[in-house]
C-alpha atoms as a PDB file:
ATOM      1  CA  UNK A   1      -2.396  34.310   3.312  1.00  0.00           C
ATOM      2  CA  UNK A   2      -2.974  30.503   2.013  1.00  0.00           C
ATOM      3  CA  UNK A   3      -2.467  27.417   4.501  1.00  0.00           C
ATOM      4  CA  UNK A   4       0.111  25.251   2.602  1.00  0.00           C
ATOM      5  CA  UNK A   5      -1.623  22.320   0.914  1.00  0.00           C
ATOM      6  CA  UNK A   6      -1.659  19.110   3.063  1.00  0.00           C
ATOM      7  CA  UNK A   7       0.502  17.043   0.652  1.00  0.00           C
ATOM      8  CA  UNK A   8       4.027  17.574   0.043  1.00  0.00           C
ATOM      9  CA  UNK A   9       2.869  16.328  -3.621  1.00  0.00           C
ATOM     10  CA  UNK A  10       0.155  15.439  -5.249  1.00  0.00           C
ATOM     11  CA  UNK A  11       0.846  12.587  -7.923  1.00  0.00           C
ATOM     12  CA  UNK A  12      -0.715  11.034 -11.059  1.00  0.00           C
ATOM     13  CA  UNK A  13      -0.765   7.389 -11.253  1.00  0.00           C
ATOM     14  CA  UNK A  14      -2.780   5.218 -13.223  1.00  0.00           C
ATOM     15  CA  UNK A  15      -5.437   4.696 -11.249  1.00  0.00           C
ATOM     16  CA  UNK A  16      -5.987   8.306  -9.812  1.00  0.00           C
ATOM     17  CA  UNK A  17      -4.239  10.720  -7.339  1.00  0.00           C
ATOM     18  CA  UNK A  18      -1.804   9.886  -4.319  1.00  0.00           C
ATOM     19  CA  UNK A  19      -1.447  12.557  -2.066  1.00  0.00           C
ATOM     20  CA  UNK A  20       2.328  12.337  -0.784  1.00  0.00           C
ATOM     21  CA  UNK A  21       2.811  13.253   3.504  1.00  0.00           C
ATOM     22  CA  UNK A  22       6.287  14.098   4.186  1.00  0.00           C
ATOM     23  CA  UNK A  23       8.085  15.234   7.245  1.00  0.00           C
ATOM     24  CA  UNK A  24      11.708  16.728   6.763  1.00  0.00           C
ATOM     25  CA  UNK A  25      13.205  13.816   4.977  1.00  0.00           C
ATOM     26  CA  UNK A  26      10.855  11.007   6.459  1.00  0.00           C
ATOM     27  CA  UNK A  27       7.547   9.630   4.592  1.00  0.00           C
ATOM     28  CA  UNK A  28       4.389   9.336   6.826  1.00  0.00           C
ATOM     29  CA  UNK A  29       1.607   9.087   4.822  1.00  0.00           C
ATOM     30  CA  UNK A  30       0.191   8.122   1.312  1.00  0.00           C
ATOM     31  CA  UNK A  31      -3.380   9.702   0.672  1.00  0.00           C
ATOM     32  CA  UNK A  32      -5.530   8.351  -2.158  1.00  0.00           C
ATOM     33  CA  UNK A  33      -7.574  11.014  -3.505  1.00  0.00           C
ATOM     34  CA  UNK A  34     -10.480  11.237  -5.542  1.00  0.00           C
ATOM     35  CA  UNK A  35      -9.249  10.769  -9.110  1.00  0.00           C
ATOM     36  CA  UNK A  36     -10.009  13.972 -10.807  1.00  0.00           C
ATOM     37  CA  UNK A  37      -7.359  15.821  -7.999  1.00  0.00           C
ATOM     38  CA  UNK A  38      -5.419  17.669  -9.224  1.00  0.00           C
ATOM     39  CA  UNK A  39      -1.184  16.589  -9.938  1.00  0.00           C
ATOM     40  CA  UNK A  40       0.845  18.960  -7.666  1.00  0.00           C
ATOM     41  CA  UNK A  41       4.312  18.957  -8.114  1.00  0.00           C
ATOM     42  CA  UNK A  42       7.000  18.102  -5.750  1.00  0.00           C
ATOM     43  CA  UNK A  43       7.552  20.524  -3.323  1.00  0.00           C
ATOM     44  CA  UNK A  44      11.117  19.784  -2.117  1.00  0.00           C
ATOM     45  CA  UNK A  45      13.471  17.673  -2.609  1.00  0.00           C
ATOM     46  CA  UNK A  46      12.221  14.879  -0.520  1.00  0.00           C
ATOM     47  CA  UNK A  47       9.055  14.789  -1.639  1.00  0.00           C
ATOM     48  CA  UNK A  48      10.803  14.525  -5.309  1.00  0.00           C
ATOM     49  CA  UNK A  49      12.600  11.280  -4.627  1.00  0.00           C
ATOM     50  CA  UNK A  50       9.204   9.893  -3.163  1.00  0.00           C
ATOM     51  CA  UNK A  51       7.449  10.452  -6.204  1.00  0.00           C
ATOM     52  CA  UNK A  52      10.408   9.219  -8.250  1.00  0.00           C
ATOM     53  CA  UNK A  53      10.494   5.773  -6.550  1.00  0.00           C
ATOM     54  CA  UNK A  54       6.736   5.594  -6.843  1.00  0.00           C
ATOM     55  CA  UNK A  55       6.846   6.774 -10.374  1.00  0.00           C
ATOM     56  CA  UNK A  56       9.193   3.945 -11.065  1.00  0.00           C
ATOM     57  CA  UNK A  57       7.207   1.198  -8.871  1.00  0.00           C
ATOM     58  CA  UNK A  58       4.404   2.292 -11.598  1.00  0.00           C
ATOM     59  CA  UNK A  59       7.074   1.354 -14.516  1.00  0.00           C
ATOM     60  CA  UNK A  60       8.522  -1.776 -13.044  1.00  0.00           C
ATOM     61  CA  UNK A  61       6.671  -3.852 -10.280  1.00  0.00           C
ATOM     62  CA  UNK A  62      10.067  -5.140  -8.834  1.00  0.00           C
ATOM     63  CA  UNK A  63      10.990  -2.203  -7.818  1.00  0.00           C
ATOM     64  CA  UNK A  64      12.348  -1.797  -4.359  1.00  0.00           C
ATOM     65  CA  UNK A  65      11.358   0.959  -1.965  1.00  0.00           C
ATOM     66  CA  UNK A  66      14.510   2.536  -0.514  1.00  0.00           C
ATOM     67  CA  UNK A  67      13.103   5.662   2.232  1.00  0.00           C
ATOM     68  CA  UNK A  68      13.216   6.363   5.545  1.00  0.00           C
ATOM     69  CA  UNK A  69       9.351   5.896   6.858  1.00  0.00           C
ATOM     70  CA  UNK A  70       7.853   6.982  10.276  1.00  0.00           C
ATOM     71  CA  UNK A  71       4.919   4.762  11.020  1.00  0.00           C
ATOM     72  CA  UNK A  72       2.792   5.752  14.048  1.00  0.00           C
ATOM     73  CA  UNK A  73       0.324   3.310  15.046  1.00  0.00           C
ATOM     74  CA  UNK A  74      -0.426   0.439  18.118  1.00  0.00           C
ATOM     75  CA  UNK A  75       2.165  -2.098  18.512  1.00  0.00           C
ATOM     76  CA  UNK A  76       0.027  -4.379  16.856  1.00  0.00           C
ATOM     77  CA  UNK A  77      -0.325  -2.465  13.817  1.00  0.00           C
ATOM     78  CA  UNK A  78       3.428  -2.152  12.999  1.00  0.00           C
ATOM     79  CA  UNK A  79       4.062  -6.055  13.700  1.00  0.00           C
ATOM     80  CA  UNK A  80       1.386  -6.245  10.521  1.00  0.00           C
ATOM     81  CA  UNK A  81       3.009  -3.670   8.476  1.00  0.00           C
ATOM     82  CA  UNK A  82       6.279  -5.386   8.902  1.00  0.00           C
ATOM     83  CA  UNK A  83       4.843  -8.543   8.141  1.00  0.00           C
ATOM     84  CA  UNK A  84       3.265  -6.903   4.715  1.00  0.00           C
ATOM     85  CA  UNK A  85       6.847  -5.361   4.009  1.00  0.00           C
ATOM     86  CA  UNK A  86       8.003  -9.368   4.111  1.00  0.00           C
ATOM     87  CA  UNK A  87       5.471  -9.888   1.609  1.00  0.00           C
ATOM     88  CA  UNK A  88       7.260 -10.398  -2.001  1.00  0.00           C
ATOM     89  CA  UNK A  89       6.037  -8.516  -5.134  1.00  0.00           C
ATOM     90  CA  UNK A  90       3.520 -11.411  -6.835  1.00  0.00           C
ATOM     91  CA  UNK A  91       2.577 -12.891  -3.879  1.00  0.00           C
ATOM     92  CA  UNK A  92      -0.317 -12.906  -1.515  1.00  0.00           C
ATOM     93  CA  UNK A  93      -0.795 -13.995   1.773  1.00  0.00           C
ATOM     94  CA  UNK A  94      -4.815 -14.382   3.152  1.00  0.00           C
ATOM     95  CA  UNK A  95      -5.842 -12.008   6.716  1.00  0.00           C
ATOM     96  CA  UNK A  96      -5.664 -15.750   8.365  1.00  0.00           C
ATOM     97  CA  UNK A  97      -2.128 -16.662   7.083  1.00  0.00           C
ATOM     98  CA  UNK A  98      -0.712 -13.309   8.983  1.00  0.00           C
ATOM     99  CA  UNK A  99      -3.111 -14.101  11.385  1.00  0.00           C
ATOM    100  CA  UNK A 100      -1.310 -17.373  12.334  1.00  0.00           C
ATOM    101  CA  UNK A 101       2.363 -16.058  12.046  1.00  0.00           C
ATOM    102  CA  UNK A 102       1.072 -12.872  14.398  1.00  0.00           C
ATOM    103  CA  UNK A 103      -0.908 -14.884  16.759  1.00  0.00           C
ATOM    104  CA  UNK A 104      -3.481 -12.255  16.294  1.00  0.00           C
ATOM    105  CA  UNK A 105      -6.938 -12.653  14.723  1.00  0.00           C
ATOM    106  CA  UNK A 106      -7.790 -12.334  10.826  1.00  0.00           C
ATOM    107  CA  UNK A 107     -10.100  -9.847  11.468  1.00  0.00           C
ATOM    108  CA  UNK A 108      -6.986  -7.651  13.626  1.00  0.00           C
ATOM    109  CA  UNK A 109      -5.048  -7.860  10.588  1.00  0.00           C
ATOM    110  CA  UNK A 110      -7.636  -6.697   8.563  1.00  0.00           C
ATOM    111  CA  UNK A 111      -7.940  -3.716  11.179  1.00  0.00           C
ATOM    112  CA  UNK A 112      -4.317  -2.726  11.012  1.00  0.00           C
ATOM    113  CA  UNK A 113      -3.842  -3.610   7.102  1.00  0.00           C
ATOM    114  CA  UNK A 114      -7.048  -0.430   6.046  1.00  0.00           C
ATOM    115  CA  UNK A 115      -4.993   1.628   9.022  1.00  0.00           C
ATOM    116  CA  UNK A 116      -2.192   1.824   7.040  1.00  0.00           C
ATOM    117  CA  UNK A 117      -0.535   4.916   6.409  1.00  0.00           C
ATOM    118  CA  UNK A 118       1.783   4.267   3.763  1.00  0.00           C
ATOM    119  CA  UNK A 119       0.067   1.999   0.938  1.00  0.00           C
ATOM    120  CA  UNK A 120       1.657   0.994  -1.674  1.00  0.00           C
ATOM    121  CA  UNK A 121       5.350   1.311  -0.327  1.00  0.00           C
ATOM    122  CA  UNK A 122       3.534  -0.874   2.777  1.00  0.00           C
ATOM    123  CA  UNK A 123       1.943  -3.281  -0.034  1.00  0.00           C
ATOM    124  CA  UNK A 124      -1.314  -4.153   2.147  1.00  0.00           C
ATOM    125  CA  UNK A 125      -2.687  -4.792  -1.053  1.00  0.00           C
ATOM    126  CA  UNK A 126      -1.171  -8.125  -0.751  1.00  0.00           C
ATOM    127  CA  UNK A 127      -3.314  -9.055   1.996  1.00  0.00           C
ATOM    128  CA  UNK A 128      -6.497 -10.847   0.612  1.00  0.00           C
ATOM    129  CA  UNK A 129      -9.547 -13.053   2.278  1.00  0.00           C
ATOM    130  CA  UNK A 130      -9.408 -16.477   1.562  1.00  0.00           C
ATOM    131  CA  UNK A 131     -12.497 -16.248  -0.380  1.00  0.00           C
ATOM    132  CA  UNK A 132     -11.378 -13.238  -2.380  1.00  0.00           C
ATOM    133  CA  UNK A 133     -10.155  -9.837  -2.588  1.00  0.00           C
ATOM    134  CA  UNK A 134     -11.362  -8.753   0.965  1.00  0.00           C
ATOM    135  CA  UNK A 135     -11.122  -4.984   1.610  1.00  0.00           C
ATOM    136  CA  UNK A 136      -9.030  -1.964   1.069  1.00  0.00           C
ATOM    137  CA  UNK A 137      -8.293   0.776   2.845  1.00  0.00           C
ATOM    138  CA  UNK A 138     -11.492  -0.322   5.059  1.00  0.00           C
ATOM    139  CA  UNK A 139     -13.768  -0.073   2.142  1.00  0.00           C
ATOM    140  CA  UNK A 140     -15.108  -2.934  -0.010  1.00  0.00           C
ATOM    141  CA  UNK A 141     -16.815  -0.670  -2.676  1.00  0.00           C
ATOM    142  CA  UNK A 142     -15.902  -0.572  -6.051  1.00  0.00           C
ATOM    143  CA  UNK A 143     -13.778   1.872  -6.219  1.00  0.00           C
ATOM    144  CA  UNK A 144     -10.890   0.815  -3.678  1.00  0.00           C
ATOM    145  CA  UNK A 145     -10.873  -2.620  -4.978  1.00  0.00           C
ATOM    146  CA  UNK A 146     -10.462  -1.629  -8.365  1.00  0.00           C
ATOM    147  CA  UNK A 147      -7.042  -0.122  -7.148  1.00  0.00           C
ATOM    148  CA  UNK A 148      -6.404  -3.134  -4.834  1.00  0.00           C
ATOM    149  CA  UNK A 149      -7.275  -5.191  -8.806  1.00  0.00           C
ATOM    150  CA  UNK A 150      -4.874  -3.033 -10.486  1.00  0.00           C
ATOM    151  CA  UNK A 151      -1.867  -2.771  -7.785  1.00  0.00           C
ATOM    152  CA  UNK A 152      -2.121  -6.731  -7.938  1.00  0.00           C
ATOM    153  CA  UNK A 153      -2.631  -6.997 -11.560  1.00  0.00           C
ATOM    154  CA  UNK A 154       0.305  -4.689 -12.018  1.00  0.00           C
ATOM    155  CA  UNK A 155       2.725  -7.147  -9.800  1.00  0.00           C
ATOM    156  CA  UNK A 156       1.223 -10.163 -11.976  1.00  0.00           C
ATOM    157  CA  UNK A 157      -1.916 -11.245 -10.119  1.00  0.00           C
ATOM    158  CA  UNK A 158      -4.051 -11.935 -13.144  1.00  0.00           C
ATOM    159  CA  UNK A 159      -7.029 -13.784 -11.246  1.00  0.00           C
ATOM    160  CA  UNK A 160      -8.406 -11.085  -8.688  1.00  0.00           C
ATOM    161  CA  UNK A 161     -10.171 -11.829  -6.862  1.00  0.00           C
ATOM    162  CA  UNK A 162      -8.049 -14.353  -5.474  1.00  0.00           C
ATOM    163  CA  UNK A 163      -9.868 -17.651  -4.780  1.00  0.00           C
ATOM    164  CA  UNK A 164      -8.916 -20.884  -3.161  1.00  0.00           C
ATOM    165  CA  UNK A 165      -5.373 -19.451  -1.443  1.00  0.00           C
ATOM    166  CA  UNK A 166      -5.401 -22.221   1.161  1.00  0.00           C
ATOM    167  CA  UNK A 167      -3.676 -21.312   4.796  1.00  0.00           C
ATOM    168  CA  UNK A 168       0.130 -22.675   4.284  1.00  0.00           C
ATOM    169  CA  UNK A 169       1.202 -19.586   6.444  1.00  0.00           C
ATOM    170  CA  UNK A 170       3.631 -18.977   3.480  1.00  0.00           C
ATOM    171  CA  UNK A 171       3.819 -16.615   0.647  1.00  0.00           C
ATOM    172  CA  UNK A 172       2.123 -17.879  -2.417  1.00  0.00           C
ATOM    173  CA  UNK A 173       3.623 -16.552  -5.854  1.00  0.00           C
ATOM    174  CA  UNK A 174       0.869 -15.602  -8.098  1.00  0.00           C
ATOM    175  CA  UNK A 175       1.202 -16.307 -11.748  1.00  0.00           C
ATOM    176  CA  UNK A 176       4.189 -14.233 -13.112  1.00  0.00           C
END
């Protein structure tokens, strides 16, 4: 007999293949895989309405996330991934402006923002270096900062890498 797979779903999105995590009615993890995985559908009815909400983040930027999440990580880690939840669509805020606001160190917030288990409902793409793009999903290769380019090109970042944010501590929109 065949293990189950390890995703509840395995979906299609423009810039490859998100493997969906789901306990009973609670989302814990979002998986890129390598781009030529292959779709799987939905395998209940959770799993469905995760795919659904991502499938229409994917149509319309402003959409709003609306499921239960379990996050398991340090203290730290979660007071970073809340502070990335506060983060609006179109806007960016640099390692050092969270930094600031978490009394924590740019290079912490780095830490906890490639440890995140949910991307893109957890926007850490949204977190950039002050000189640029910085990482994603602790890699700086091509590859996972073409999908950090194309998240924030979807929500209206046209300039990635973003350059010359400054450190107000505040959200900055990016052109609309």
């Amino acid at each position: 007999m065949k293990p189950p797979p390890p995703y509840q779903s395995q979906l299609r999105t423009p810039f490859g293949v998100l493997g969906v995590h789901c306990a009973d009615d609670t989302l814990i993890g979002i998986t890129f895989l390598a781009p030529d995985s292959a779709a799987l559908p939905p395998r209940d009815a959770f799993s469905r309405e995760v795919c659904a909400q991502l499938t229409a983040y994917f149509a319309d930027a402003d959409f709003q996330f609306d499921l239960p999440l379990k996050l398991e990580g340090t203290e730290h880690q979660r007071k970073v991934w809340q502070a990335i939840r506060n983060i609006p669509c179109g806007q960016v805020r640099t390692y050092g402006e969270l930094a600031a606001l978490l009394q924590s160190s740019p290079r912490a917030v780095g830490q906890a923002c490639g440890s995140n288990p949910i991307p893109v409902v957890i926007p850490c793409h949204r977190v950039v270096s002050k000189a640029g793009l910085g990482g994603f999903m602790h890699r700086a290769d091509d590859g996972a900062l073409d999908i950090k380019r194309w998240l924030l090109g979807h929500e209206g970042e046209r300039s990635a890498p973003v350059k010359n944010c400054g450190s107000t501590g505040s959200p900055r929109t990016v052109n609309r």
